[in-house]
Short mmCIF file of C-alpha atoms and ligand atoms in Angstrom, two decimals:
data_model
loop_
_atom_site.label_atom_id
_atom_site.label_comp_id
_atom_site.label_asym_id
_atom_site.label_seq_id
_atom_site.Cartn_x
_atom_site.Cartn_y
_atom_site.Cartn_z
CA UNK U 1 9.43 -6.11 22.90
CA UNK U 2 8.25 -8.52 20.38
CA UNK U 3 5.13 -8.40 18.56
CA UNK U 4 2.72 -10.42 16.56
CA UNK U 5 2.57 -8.92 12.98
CA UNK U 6 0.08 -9.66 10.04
CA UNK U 7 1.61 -8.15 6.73
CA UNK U 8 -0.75 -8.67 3.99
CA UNK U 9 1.07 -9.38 0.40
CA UNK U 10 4.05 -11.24 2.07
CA UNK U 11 4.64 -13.07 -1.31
CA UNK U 12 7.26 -10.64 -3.02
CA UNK U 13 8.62 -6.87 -2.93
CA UNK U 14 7.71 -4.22 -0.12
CA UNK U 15 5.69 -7.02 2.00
CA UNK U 16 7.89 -9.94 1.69
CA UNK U 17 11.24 -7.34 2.60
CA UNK U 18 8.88 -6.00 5.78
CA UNK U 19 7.85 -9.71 6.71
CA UNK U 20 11.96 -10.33 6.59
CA UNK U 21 12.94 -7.85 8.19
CA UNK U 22 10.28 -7.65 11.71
CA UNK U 23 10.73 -11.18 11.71
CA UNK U 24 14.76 -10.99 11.97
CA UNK U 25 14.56 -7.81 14.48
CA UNK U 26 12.73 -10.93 16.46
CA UNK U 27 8.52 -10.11 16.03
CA UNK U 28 6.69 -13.09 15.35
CA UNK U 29 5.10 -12.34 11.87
CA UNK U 30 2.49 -13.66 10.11
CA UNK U 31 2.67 -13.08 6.08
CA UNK U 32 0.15 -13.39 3.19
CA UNK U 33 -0.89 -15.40 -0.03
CA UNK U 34 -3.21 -16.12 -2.33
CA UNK U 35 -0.93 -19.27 -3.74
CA UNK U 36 0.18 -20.08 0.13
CA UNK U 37 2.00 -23.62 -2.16
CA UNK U 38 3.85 -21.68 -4.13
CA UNK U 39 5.24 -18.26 -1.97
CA UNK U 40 8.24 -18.78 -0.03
CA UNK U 41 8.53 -17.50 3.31
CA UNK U 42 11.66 -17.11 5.22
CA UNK U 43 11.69 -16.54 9.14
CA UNK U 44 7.90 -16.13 9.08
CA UNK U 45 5.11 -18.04 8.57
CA UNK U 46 2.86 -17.79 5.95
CA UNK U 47 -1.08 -17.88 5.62
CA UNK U 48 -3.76 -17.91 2.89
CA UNK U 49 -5.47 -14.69 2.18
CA UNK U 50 -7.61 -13.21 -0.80
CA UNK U 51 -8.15 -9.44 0.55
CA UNK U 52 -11.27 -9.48 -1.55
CA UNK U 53 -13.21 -11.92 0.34
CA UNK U 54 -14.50 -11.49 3.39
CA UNK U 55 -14.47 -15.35 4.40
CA UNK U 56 -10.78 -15.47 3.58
CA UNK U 57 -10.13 -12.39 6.12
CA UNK U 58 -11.96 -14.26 8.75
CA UNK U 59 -10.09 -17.22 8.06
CA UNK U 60 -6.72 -15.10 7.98
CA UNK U 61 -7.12 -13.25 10.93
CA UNK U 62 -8.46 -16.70 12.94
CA UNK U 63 -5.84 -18.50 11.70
CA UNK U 64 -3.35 -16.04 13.50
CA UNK U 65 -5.27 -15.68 16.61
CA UNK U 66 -5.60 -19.56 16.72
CA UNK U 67 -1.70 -19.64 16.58
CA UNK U 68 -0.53 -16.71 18.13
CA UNK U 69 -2.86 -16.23 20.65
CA UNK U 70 -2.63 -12.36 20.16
CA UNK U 71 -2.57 -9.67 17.06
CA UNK U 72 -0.59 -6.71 17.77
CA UNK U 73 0.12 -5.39 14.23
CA UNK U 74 -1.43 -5.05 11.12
CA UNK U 75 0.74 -4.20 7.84
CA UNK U 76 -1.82 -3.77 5.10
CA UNK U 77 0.61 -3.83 2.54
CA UNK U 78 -1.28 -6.07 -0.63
CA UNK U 79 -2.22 -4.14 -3.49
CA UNK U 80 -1.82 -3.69 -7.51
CA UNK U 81 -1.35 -1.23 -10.12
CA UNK U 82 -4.29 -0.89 -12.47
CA UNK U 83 -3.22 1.49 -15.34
CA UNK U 84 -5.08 2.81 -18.82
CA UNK U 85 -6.76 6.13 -19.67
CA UNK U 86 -9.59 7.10 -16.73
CA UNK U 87 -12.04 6.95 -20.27
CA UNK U 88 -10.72 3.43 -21.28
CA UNK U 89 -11.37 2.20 -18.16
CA UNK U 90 -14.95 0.33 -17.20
CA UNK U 91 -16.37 0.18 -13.81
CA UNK U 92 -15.99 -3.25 -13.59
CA UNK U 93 -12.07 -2.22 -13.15
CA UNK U 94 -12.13 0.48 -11.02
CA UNK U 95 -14.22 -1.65 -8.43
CA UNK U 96 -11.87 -4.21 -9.05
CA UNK U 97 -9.01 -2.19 -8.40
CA UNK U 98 -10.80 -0.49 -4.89
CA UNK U 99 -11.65 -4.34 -3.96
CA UNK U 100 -8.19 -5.01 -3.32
CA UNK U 101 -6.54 -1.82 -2.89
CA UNK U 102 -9.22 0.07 -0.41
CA UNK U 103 -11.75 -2.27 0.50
CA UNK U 104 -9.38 -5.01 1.17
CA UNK U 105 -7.83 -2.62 3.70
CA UNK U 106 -11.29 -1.86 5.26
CA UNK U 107 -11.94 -5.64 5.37
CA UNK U 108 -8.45 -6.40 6.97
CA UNK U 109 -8.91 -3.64 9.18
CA UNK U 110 -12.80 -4.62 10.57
CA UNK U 111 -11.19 -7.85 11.15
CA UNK U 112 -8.81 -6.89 13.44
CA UNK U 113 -10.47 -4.66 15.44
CA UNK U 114 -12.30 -6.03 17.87
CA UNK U 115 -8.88 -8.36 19.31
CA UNK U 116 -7.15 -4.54 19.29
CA UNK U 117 -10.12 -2.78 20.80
CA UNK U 118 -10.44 -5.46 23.45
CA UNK U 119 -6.84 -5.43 23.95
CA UNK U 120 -6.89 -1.86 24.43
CA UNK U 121 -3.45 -1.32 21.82
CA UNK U 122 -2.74 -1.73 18.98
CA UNK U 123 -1.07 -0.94 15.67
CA UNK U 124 -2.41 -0.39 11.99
CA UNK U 125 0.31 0.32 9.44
CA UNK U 126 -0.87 1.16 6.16
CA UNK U 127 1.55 0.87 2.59
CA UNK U 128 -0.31 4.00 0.62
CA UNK U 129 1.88 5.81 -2.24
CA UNK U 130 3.24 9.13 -2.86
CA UNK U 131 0.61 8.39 -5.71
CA UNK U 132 -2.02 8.75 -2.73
CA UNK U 133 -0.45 12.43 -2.56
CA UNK U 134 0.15 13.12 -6.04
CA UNK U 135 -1.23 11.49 -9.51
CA UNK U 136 0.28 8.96 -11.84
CA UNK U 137 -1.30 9.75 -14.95
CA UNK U 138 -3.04 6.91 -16.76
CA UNK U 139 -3.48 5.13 -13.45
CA UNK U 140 -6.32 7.25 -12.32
CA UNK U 141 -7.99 4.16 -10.30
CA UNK U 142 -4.66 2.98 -8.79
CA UNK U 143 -4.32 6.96 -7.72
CA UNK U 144 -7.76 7.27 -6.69
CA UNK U 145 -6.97 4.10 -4.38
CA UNK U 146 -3.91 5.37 -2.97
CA UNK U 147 -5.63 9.33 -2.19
CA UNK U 148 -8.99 7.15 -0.45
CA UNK U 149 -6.15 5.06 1.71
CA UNK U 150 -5.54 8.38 3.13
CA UNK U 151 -8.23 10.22 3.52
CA UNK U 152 -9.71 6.86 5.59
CA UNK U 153 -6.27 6.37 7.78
CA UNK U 154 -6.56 9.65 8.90
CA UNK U 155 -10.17 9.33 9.73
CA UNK U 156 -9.63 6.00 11.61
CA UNK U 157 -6.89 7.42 13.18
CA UNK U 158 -8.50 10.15 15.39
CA UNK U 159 -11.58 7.49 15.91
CA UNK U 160 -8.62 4.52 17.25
CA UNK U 161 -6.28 7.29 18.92
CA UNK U 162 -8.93 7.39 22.27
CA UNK U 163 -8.59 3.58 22.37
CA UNK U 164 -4.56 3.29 22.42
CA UNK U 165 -4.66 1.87 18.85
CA UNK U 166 -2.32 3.92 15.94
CA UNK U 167 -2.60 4.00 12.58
CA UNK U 168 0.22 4.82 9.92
CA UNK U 169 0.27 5.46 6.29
CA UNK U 170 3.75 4.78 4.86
CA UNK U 171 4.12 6.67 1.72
CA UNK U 172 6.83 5.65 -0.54
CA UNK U 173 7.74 6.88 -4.12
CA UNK U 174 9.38 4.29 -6.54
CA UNK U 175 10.16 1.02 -5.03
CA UNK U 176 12.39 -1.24 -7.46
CA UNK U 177 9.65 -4.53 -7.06
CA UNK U 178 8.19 -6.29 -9.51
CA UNK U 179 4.67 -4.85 -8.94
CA UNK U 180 4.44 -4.44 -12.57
CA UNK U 181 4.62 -8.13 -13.63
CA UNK U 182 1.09 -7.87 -11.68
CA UNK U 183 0.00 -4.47 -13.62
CA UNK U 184 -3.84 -4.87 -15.08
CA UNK U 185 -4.30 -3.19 -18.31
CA UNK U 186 -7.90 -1.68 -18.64
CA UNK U 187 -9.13 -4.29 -21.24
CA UNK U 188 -10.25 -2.05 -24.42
CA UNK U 189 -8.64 0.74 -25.40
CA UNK U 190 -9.28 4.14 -27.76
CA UNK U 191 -7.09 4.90 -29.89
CA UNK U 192 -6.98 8.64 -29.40
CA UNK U 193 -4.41 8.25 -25.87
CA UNK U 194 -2.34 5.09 -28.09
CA UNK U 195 0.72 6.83 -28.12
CA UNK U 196 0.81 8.65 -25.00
CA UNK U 197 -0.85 5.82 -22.56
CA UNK U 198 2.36 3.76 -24.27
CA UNK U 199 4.57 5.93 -23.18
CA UNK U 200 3.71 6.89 -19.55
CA UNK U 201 3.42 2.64 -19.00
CA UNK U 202 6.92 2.73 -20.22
CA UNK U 203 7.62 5.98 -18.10
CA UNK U 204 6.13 4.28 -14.94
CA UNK U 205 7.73 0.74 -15.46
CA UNK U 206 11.69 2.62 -16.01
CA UNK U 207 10.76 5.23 -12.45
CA UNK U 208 10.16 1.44 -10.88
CA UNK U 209 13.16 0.05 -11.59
CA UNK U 210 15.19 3.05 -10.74
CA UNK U 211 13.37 3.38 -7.46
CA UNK U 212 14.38 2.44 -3.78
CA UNK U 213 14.42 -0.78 -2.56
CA UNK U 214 11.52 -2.81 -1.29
CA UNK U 215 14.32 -3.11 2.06
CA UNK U 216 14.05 0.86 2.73
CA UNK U 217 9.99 0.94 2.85
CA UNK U 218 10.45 -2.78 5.50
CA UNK U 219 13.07 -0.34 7.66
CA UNK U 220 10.41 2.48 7.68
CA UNK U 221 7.52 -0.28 8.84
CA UNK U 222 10.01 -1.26 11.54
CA UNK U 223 10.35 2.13 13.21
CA UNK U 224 6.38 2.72 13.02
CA UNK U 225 5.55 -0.22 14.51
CA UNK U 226 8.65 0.18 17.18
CA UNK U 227 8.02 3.35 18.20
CA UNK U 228 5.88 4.03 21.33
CA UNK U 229 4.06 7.02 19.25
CA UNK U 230 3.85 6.27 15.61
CA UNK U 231 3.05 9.04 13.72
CA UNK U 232 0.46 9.02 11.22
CA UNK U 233 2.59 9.53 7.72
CA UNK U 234 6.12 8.35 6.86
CA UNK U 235 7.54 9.30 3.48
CA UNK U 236 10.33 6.90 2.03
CA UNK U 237 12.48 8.19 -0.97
CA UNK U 238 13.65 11.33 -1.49
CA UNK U 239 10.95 11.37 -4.65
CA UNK U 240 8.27 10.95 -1.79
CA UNK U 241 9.94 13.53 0.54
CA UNK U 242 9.99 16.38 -1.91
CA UNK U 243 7.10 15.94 -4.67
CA UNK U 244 4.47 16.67 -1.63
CA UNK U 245 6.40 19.51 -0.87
CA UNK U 246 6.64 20.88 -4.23
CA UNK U 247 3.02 20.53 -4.78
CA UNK U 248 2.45 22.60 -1.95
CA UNK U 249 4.53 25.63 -2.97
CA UNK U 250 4.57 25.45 -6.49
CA UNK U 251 2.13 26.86 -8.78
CA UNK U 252 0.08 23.96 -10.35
CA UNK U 253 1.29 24.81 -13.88
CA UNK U 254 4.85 24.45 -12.87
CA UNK U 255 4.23 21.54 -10.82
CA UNK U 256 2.43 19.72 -13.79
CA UNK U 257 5.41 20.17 -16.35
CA UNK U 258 7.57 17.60 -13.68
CA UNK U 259 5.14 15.12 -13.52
CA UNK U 260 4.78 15.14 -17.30
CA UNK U 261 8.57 14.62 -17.28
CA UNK U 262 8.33 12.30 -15.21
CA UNK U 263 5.75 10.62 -16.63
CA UNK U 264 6.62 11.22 -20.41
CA UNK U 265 3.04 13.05 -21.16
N1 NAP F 1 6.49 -0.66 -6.10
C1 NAP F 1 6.22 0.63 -5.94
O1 NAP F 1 6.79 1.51 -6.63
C2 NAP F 1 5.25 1.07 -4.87
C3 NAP F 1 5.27 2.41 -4.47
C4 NAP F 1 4.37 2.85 -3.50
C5 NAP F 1 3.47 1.96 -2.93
N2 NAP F 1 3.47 0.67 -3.34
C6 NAP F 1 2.47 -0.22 -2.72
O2 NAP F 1 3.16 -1.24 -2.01
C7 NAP F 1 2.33 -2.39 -1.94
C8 NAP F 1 3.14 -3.61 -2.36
O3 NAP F 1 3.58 -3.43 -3.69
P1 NAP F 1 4.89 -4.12 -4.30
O4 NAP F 1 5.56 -3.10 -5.13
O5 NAP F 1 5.65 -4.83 -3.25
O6 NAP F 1 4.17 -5.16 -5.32
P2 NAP F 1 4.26 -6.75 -5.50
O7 NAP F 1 5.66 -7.22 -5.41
O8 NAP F 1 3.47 -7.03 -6.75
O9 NAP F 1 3.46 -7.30 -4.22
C9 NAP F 1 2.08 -7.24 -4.13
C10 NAP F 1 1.61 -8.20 -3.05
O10 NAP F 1 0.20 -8.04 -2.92
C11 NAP F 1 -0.40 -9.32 -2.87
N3 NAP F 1 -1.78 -9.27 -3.39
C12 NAP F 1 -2.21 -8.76 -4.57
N4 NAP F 1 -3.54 -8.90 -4.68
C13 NAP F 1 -3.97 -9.50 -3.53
C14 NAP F 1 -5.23 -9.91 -3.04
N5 NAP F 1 -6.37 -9.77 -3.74
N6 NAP F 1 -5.29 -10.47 -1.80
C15 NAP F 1 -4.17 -10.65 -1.08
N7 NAP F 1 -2.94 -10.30 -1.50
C16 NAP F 1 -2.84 -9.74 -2.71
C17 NAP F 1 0.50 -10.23 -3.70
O11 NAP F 1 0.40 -11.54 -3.16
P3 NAP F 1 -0.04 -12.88 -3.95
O12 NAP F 1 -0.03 -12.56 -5.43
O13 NAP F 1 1.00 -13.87 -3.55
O14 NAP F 1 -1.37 -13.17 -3.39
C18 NAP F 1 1.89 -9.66 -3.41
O15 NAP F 1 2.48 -10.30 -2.30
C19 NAP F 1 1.11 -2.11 -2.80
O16 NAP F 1 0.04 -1.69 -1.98
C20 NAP F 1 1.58 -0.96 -3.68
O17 NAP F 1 0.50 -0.17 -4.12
C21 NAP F 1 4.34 0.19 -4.29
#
């Protein structure tokens, strides 16, 4: 059955492929901007939205309502990558980077609510990050966004379950977008991680391009938000499959020496 869908971050990568992709399988979806002139949008139509402001949300989530006349799904999919040492980082930064990644999430999420709640169903599909399950060092604030996505899914999703409304965390490992044209760099820097910070940037930016494409984590979305019981986590990549897995049985010492591979620290 076809549904109305509001991805968030429909302007490239992971939420333009999902956007695509629902709105081909025949859902009527609703996609996100901040530069609504300048995104393209193909088989769905696309809406202004700054996750960080809580006027835009309203004006989002009215906007869809006013056109749709319903809201069945919400893909919280918009995000960045914030990356520098934890100590080079300011505040200023790290609230930055929860603004969009968490509390933009919360705000999309409040918004949506009470049209789900009196609708009695529902579906809440958040993109988290095998970096919500493991760290990427040097992006301890992107990390730390990713692990507070899933502590509050899981949360929401025993207080939604009595209501008929799901919630999903998709988890995927490298996706081959080009989420690192948008990469903030914490703005001053000690000299002492120079080298090292240089090199897991590098690290992270070569594991992007060789990762899956955005098309994989949009075919994942599809069966959540198809299925009559979604569950509450989907891994996508065989990166995102096995690192949880690892962490689980492996001593932490031996567990540390891949990610440092990985991450060339
Ligand atoms: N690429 C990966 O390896 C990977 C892996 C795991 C999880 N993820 C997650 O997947 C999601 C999408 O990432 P991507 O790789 O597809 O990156 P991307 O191509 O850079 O897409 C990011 C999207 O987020 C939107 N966005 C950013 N800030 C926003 C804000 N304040 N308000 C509204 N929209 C905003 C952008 O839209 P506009 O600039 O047009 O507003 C853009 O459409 C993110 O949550 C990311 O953390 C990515």
């Amino acid at each position: 059955m076809s549904q109305t869908v509001l991805v968030t971050g429909a302007s490239s990568g992971i939420g333009q492929a999902t956007a695509q992709l629902l709105a081909e399988r025949g859902h009527r979806v609703f996609g996100t901007t901040r530069k609504p002139g300048a995104a393209q949008a193909s088989g769905f139509t696309m809406v202004g939205l700054d996750v960080r402001s809580d006027d835009s949300v309203r004006g989002c989530v009215d906007q869809v309502l006013s056109q749709a006349g319903r809201l069945d799904v919400l893909v919280n999919n918009a995000g960045y990558t914030l990356m520098g040492a934890a100590e080079e980082t300011s505040v200023a930064e790290a609230k930055a980077q929860f603004e969009t990644n968490f509390f933009g999430v919360v705000r999309m999420v409040n918004a949506v609510l009470p049209v789900m709640r009196k609708a009695g169903a529902g579906k809440i599909v958040n993109i988290g990050s095998l970096a919500g399950i493991t760290a990427i060092p040097f992006g301890g604030f992107y990390t730390a966004s990713k692990f507070a996505i899933e502590g509050y899914s899981e949360a929401l999703w025993h207080e939604l379950r009595p209501l008929g409304i799901s919630v999903s965390v998709i988890e995927p490992g490298f996706v081959h977008t080009a989420i690192g044209d948008a990469t903030q760099v914490a703005e001053s820097t000690l000299q002492a991680y120079d080298p090292v910070r240089t090199r897991a940037t590098s690290a992270l930016g070569r594991q992007v391009k060789g990762g899956i494409p955005p098309e994989a984590v949009a075919k994942t979305v599809l069966r959540a938000i198809e299925s009559r019981t979604p569950s509450l986590r989907y891994r996508v990549g065989t990166d995102a499959a096995w690192f949880p897995r690892l962490k689980q049985v492996m001593p932490w010492p031996l567990f540390a020496v891949g990610v440092r591979r990985t991450f060339d620290v």
